[in-house]
Structure formats: C-alpha cells, structure tokens
Amino acid sequence: MSSSSSSRAHGGSGSGANRIRVGRYELGRTLGEGTFAKVKFARNVETGENVAIKILDKEKVLKHKMIGQIKREISTMKLIRHPNVIRMFEVMASKTKIYIVLEFVTGGELFDKIASKGRLKEDEARKYFQQLINAVDYCHSRGVFHRDLKPENLLLDSNGNLKVSDFGLSALPQQVREDGLLHTTCGTPNYVAPEVINNKGYDGAKADLWSCGVILFVLMAGFLPFEDSNLMALYKKIHKADFTCPPWFSSNAKKLIKRILDPNPSTRITIAEVIENEWFKKGYQPAVFEQADVSLDDVDAIFNESVNSQNLVVERREERPTTPATMNAFELISKSQGLNLGNLFEKQMGLVKRETRFTSKKPANEIISKIEEAALPLGFDVKKNNYKLKLVGEKTGRKGHLAIATEILEVAPSLYMVELRKSGGDTLEFHKFYKNLSTGLQDIVWKTAEETIEEERSSHGNSAKVVPASSS
C-alpha cells in the first residue's frame, strides 16, 4: 500500500477553505495516494512541528482482515528509533479512519540527486548504501521487512542523511502464510527479487537485500540493471540475473553486486556477510542512536475491540475564505527540482512518476475551466471542489478507472502551480492521458524564455516538447 511519498518535502499547509484539524494536527495538502492510504502534510498546532500523516481507511483494513497484522506492524514501527528510518510519532483513529503520524523530512528523494547531478561517485554511493543496509538490517532484527524498497522510499533529511520511509507499512495488505514465507507480488518490478515475482513464497530479508543491490547499482550507474519495456522480457532478465556492470565500477563493487543480485535466494549473500565485505567496510560508520522509552498506549487504544469514544479523534473543519492554497519559497524550491529535469530523468532511470506539474500565469478560474474543457472530450468525468478537481475516466483501464486529482497552488501573485496526481488506475495510462491533455492546455502553460527557445528548436526536429512539467 506504499503511497508514493511517505513524508517528503512537498509541504504547504495552504490557506484554502475549511482547514481540517485532527487532534492537535492541522492537515495540509496531499503528498501522495495509494490503494489503502493517503499521505497528507500536517502541522502540530501546539509545537509548530511539521509532520506527514498517513491516513488509512478503516473499512478497507477490516475487509482485508488486516487488523492483527496492522497492529503488530504499527507497534513494531513505533518502537523503531533509527537515524535512517522515518520515525513514527503516534497513531490516532476516528470512527472511519486510522491516522499514522510520521516524521516529515525536507531533503527530497535520494534519486532526485541522480536526476540533477547524474550518477554518484563510488564513495558517495557507498555512504548511502551503508545507511540503507544499516536501516534495513535494524528493522529486520525487529522482525519488520520492507518488501517494497524503491527510489520513492529513499528520502534525505536536511543534513543529507538517508531516511527509509514506509518501513513496515508497505506490507499491510499482505499476509505471511503458515509456512512462514511471504506471499505477495508487490513493488516496482525493476527492483523486485525473482522469488517474489515467482510468487512461491519468499524470505523477506533476502528479498529486501536484492532490492538494496538494485538500488546500489542505480546509484553508481545512473541506470537500472534490469530494464525492458516488455514485462515478460523484464521478468526473464531478473530470473537469470541478466545484467552487466558498467566499466567504471571497481572490481570489488562488481563482485559485491553480483553476490547480492544472485537469483537463487539460498546462495545469495546475507546482510551479515555484506556488512563484513571489504568494499562495504570502507569508511563505514555504524549508526549511533539511543533506545528511548516508547509507549504503545495509543496503538492499544485505537485497536481496542471496544474502542472508547474518548480515544477517537474527530476531523473538525475550520471555515476560511476560499482562495487557492499558497506556497512559500521553501516549498517551491523543494518542488522545483521536478520542474525541468523530469523528461531526462524518467527515460534514463526507467521511473514512472505518479504526478506532474506545470506553472501558469492565467487566473485560477480560467485554469480550472481549461482543464475541464480539455478533459471532457478525453472521456473524463469532472468533479469540482474550490480549487481542486477530481477527474475520473469513464472507461475501465488496466487497473480500474484512471482517477486524477488536480490542485492549483498560488506561488506568487498571479503565478500558479498546477499539480496533477494519479489517485487511481495505471501510471502509464496517466502519462498517456497527460500527453493528450497537455495539447489542450498549451495556451495556459507559462513557459520560461529557455523553454520557448528549446521548444522551437525541438519542433524543427519534429519532437515538440509540450509542457515544462516533471513528466512528459
């Protein structure tokens, strides 16, 4: 159920109508959405601290008979205090929802670094890999597996330290069967171990390590070890571990990566062996942290069968005049990395973004009507709520109906950022939809001088770039 951005710096509690308060938190904009959850930016009104809140739908959780497992996972996650794992502060519940309050980090995704600077030098890649292995090993020692390690789950804090997000939460919709193995095919196929794709049951620790190996390869190479636009061909490559290390990898790094990306889990290197590996140990600093006393009272309270109504929180709306939400400079900078580098990044990294954005100097109302006008002929139903739109495809796609959430944010007087985020359906269908939509939006998209020149250049080469957004 991993939603794309557990707690990254796309803040902005905004100033739209109806601020929503849950307990002592004021909810802001949506940071990401998954099948089971939504992640929102929020602020603790007592301390002023920024947090990310993951909101689960109780009904879905009950329907999948996941209560016992969720309680276990959440309790364990609350006890985990590790410098390279996103902290879980507290858990609350209302009649219909479960709220998980998480640490909010401001350095963006680790992979944005590769997008802007290209592949990392071996020493820097090793430093992040050491932090990743530290985090993963610590969580495994507590019986928590990630099962969905991929770029979106690797965030950086303001000091440039790695923070793994969605630990323990990514496994919510799945169960461990009686044979003690996990049975679920989840995750981005490029990062997933062959035994997970096989669906024969697998060891969570070995599968997590495989994903760490793919991540190390990408950090040092700038591209994926297994890549194919045909899914079956991609699976074949993963099953045979059919990949080649670029010539700039040192021989010790190549040896280690080959031991990690061993398609046979029983001969694959273990994390304990990785930590003893000569290449890994260079400049290694074990994580330093203290074990604090953590109370699980809040977890017990919300999962108590006869939940006392005093333990429940209520979503309270606070009326305010309706205007588009505003963003401050810090939030804008944290987003702007995505404004221009997207096209280059996705082709190179094989990543498919679930959101895209563009800027416009037209009035907010005009932007809304334009999007509505462009979406209707593409077969989308449009629901409006102040400065937000929900577009839902009439036809069923590969993963159900494609649904897109659109929000308009005021960046400066008369400059708006429009964000489109896939909230349901297939990501590739979202890209196709956006390509079609953007043709109808050309006259409202604001282009910088560079982009206009770039566009003229490329249109002479017959490959017009339509929108300066983070996904084309």
XYZ file of N, CA and C in Angstrom, residues 242-355:
342
model
N 20.307 -11.285 -15.507
C 20.984 -10.937 -16.752
C 21.267 -9.431 -16.758
N 22.451 -9.044 -16.258
C 22.816 -7.619 -16.227
C 24.332 -7.490 -16.390
N 24.789 -6.303 -16.743
C 26.229 -6.072 -16.906
C 26.612 -4.818 -16.150
N 27.688 -4.913 -15.349
C 28.160 -3.724 -14.621
C 28.936 -2.817 -15.571
N 28.714 -1.509 -15.507
C 29.477 -0.589 -16.354
C 30.973 -0.649 -16.011
N 31.833 -0.282 -16.966
C 33.278 -0.406 -16.764
C 33.822 0.451 -15.615
N 33.091 1.508 -15.221
C 33.646 2.379 -14.166
C 33.443 1.819 -12.758
N 32.692 0.713 -12.593
C 32.556 0.097 -11.266
C 33.906 -0.520 -10.880
N 34.327 -0.353 -9.629
C 35.573 -1.005 -9.196
C 35.317 -2.514 -9.129
N 36.408 -3.316 -9.198
C 36.185 -4.772 -9.262
C 35.547 -5.285 -7.978
N 35.862 -4.670 -6.811
C 35.243 -5.118 -5.564
C 33.758 -4.803 -5.519
N 33.392 -3.642 -6.093
C 31.965 -3.281 -6.133
C 31.228 -4.268 -7.036
N 31.826 -4.591 -8.190
C 31.200 -5.546 -9.124
C 30.971 -6.881 -8.437
N 31.996 -7.341 -7.703
C 31.898 -8.654 -7.033
C 30.735 -8.641 -6.040
N 30.650 -7.561 -5.253
C 29.598 -7.495 -4.233
C 28.216 -7.476 -4.880
N 28.063 -6.648 -5.911
C 26.747 -6.539 -6.571
C 26.337 -7.890 -7.165
N 27.320 -8.621 -7.732
C 27.000 -9.946 -8.300
C 26.558 -10.917 -7.201
N 27.131 -10.797 -5.992
C 26.736 -11.685 -4.890
C 25.332 -11.326 -4.376
N 25.000 -10.007 -4.443
C 23.665 -9.593 -3.963
C 22.600 -9.952 -5.003
N 22.911 -9.689 -6.280
C 21.932 -9.972 -7.334
C 22.103 -11.413 -7.820
N 22.076 -12.336 -6.866
C 22.124 -13.759 -7.171
C 20.674 -14.223 -7.206
N 20.204 -14.744 -8.370
C 18.775 -15.085 -8.471
C 18.351 -16.214 -7.541
N 19.329 -16.961 -6.990
C 18.977 -18.042 -6.077
C 19.089 -17.544 -4.632
N 17.938 -17.372 -3.936
C 17.992 -16.792 -2.592
C 18.836 -17.617 -1.613
N 18.948 -18.943 -1.853
C 19.692 -19.737 -0.862
C 21.204 -19.545 -0.994
N 21.695 -19.111 -2.168
C 23.142 -18.855 -2.279
C 23.459 -17.355 -2.249
N 22.404 -16.542 -2.249
C 22.601 -15.078 -2.212
C 23.313 -14.691 -0.913
N 24.201 -13.712 -0.981
C 24.905 -13.200 0.203
C 23.869 -12.724 1.237
N 24.195 -12.781 2.516
C 23.265 -12.289 3.552
C 23.693 -10.877 3.965
N 22.821 -10.182 4.691
C 23.176 -8.823 5.134
C 24.380 -8.871 6.078
N 24.423 -9.895 6.947
C 25.567 -10.012 7.874
C 26.871 -10.121 7.083
N 26.836 -10.862 5.975
C 28.045 -11.011 5.138
C 28.365 -9.709 4.399
N 27.308 -8.999 3.987
C 27.549 -7.709 3.300
C 28.306 -6.774 4.244
N 27.881 -6.727 5.521
C 28.486 -5.810 6.487
C 29.963 -6.159 6.723
N 30.332 -7.426 6.524
C 31.737 -7.841 6.687
C 32.536 -7.684 5.391
N 31.847 -7.323 4.294
C 32.514 -7.247 2.984
C 33.524 -6.096 2.939
N 34.657 -6.378 2.287
C 35.768 -5.419 2.236
C 35.342 -4.078 1.603
N 34.618 -4.159 0.477
C 34.199 -2.919 -0.209
C 33.232 -2.133 0.680
N 32.307 -2.851 1.334
C 31.286 -2.201 2.159
C 31.925 -1.501 3.358
N 32.954 -2.145 3.952
C 33.512 -1.654 5.220
C 34.291 -0.349 5.081
N 34.661 0.026 3.857
C 35.483 1.224 3.673
C 34.744 2.465 4.195
N 35.340 3.137 5.188
C 34.739 4.372 5.727
C 33.417 4.145 6.445
N 33.150 2.876 6.831
C 31.845 2.545 7.438
C 31.701 3.127 8.846
N 30.588 3.787 9.087
C 30.293 4.269 10.447
C 28.963 3.680 10.874
N 28.986 2.774 11.854
C 27.703 2.217 12.311
C 26.822 3.347 12.843
N 25.502 3.173 12.719
C 24.573 4.214 13.152
C 24.660 4.413 14.660
N 24.591 5.654 15.093
C 24.623 5.958 16.526
C 23.240 6.445 16.936
N 22.655 5.812 17.927
C 21.335 6.264 18.390
C 21.058 5.664 19.750
N 20.168 6.331 20.477
C 19.828 5.763 21.796
C 18.448 5.136 21.730
N 18.244 4.128 22.539
C 16.945 3.472 22.604
C 16.098 4.219 23.625
N 15.070 4.914 23.160
C 14.247 5.679 24.115
C 13.066 4.813 24.559
N 12.454 5.216 25.678
C 11.244 4.512 26.114
C 10.094 4.985 25.246
N 9.406 4.047 24.634
C 8.289 4.418 23.765
C 7.037 3.754 24.309
N 5.949 4.507 24.361
C 4.712 3.924 24.876
C 3.845 3.447 23.712
N 3.205 2.310 23.890
C 2.306 1.801 22.849
C 0.844 2.007 23.238
N 0.607 2.883 24.226
C -0.767 3.099 24.692
C -1.694 3.533 23.561
N -1.183 4.449 22.691
C -2.059 4.954 21.620
C -2.428 3.835 20.645
N -1.465 2.923 20.367
C -1.744 1.815 19.441
C -2.790 0.898 20.062
N -2.596 0.552 21.347
C -3.564 -0.315 22.020
C -4.949 0.328 22.031
N -4.965 1.641 22.294
C -6.250 2.344 22.396
C -7.024 2.258 21.095
N -6.345 2.466 19.953
C -7.134 2.507 18.713
C -7.512 1.119 18.226
N -6.772 0.076 18.681
C -7.116 -1.265 18.224
C -7.911 -2.050 19.266
N -8.269 -1.362 20.348
C -9.050 -1.999 21.390
C -10.424 -2.336 20.812
N -10.822 -3.608 20.914
C -12.083 -4.032 20.289
C -13.251 -3.126 20.673
N -13.339 -2.780 21.964
C -14.462 -1.945 22.383
C -13.942 -0.509 22.478
N -13.554 0.048 21.317
C -12.905 1.361 21.335
C -13.760 2.376 22.083
N -13.189 2.947 23.139
C -13.886 4.002 23.866
C -13.968 5.220 22.988
N -15.117 5.876 23.001
C -15.212 7.037 22.127
C -14.233 8.129 22.565
N -13.756 8.090 23.814
C -12.817 9.157 24.221
C -11.458 9.000 23.528
N -11.177 7.771 23.025
C -9.908 7.572 22.325
C -9.990 7.992 20.860
N -11.189 8.288 20.399
C -11.342 8.628 18.981
C -11.148 10.122 18.763
N -10.520 10.458 17.619
C -10.411 11.877 17.275
C -11.499 12.210 16.260
N -11.734 13.484 16.062
C -12.769 13.912 15.127
C -12.123 14.869 14.150
N -12.478 14.738 12.864
C -11.982 15.723 11.888
C -12.856 16.966 12.002
N -12.243 18.079 12.411
C -13.013 19.325 12.529
C -12.632 20.256 11.396
N -13.653 20.815 10.768
C -13.368 21.767 9.680
C -13.401 23.182 10.234
N -12.422 23.976 9.838
C -12.423 25.377 10.255
C -12.638 26.239 9.014
N -13.722 26.980 9.012
C -14.086 27.758 7.816
C -13.099 28.897 7.564
N -12.709 29.052 6.333
C -11.886 30.200 5.932
C -12.353 30.630 4.553
N -12.060 31.871 4.124
C -12.476 32.280 2.772
C -11.777 31.407 1.733
N -12.472 31.126 0.607
C -11.856 30.210 -0.357
C -10.954 30.960 -1.337
N -9.688 30.568 -1.311
C -8.708 31.052 -2.295
C -7.802 29.867 -2.564
N -7.076 29.869 -3.699
C -6.162 28.745 -3.901
C -5.136 28.718 -2.772
N -4.689 27.509 -2.405
C -3.664 27.388 -1.361
C -2.399 28.106 -1.823
N -1.671 28.723 -0.895
C -0.440 29.409 -1.292
C 0.759 28.579 -0.863
N 1.885 28.788 -1.569
C 3.101 28.053 -1.234
C 4.161 29.059 -0.856
N 5.014 28.703 0.131
C 6.106 29.620 0.412
C 7.340 29.223 -0.398
N 8.381 30.049 -0.338
C 9.549 29.846 -1.191
C 10.207 28.501 -0.919
N 10.250 28.114 0.354
C 10.901 26.861 0.701
C 10.206 25.678 0.014
N 8.875 25.681 0.084
C 8.119 24.591 -0.523
C 8.315 24.594 -2.031
N 8.383 25.802 -2.596
C 8.524 25.921 -4.039
C 9.860 25.341 -4.487
N 10.921 25.675 -3.731
C 12.245 25.171 -4.097
C 12.252 23.647 -4.005
N 11.611 23.129 -2.964
C 11.620 21.674 -2.805
C 10.881 20.993 -3.953
N 9.957 21.693 -4.592
C 9.242 21.117 -5.714
C 9.948 21.382 -7.030
N 10.694 22.498 -7.103
C 11.129 22.967 -8.414
C 12.120 22.033 -9.066
N 12.767 21.169 -8.250
C 13.662 20.192 -8.856
C 12.925 19.403 -9.926
N 11.654 19.178 -9.683
C 10.890 18.365 -10.629
C 10.443 19.132 -11.852
N 10.653 20.451 -11.870
C 10.020 21.218 -12.946
C 10.623 20.965 -14.322
N 11.945 20.854 -14.394
C 12.518 20.733 -15.722
C 13.241 19.444 -16.040
N 13.686 18.728 -14.983
C 14.571 17.595 -15.262
C 13.811 16.320 -15.544
N 12.485 16.373 -15.379
C 11.697 15.156 -15.427
C 11.934 14.294 -16.641
N 11.893 14.921 -17.827
C 11.918 14.139 -19.066
C 13.185 13.312 -19.143
N 14.291 13.960 -18.876
C 15.593 13.321 -18.947
C 15.647 12.169 -17.946
N 15.190 12.458 -16.737
C 15.302 11.532 -15.609
C 14.549 10.236 -15.868
N 13.285 10.356 -16.313
C 12.499 9.131 -16.402
C 12.996 8.179 -17.462
N 13.451 8.720 -18.610
C 13.926 7.818 -19.654
C 15.164 7.103 -19.156
N 16.005 7.860 -18.451
C 17.277 7.307 -18.013
C 17.078 6.302 -16.884
N 16.133 6.572 -15.989
C 16.027 5.757 -14.783
C 14.921 4.713 -14.871
N 14.130 4.766 -15.913
C 13.029 3.822 -16.001
C 12.001 4.058 -14.911
N 11.880 5.320 -14.475
C 10.898 5.605 -13.422
C 9.652 6.156 -14.070
N 8.512 5.837 -13.481
C 7.277 6.414 -13.987
C 6.668 7.223 -12.855
N 6.625 8.529 -13.031
C 6.123 9.390 -11.962
C 4.604 9.288 -11.879
N 4.085 9.467 -10.652
C 2.630 9.430 -10.488
C 2.067 10.837 -10.413
N 2.944 11.847 -10.603
C 2.402 13.205 -10.562
C 3.155 14.047 -11.569
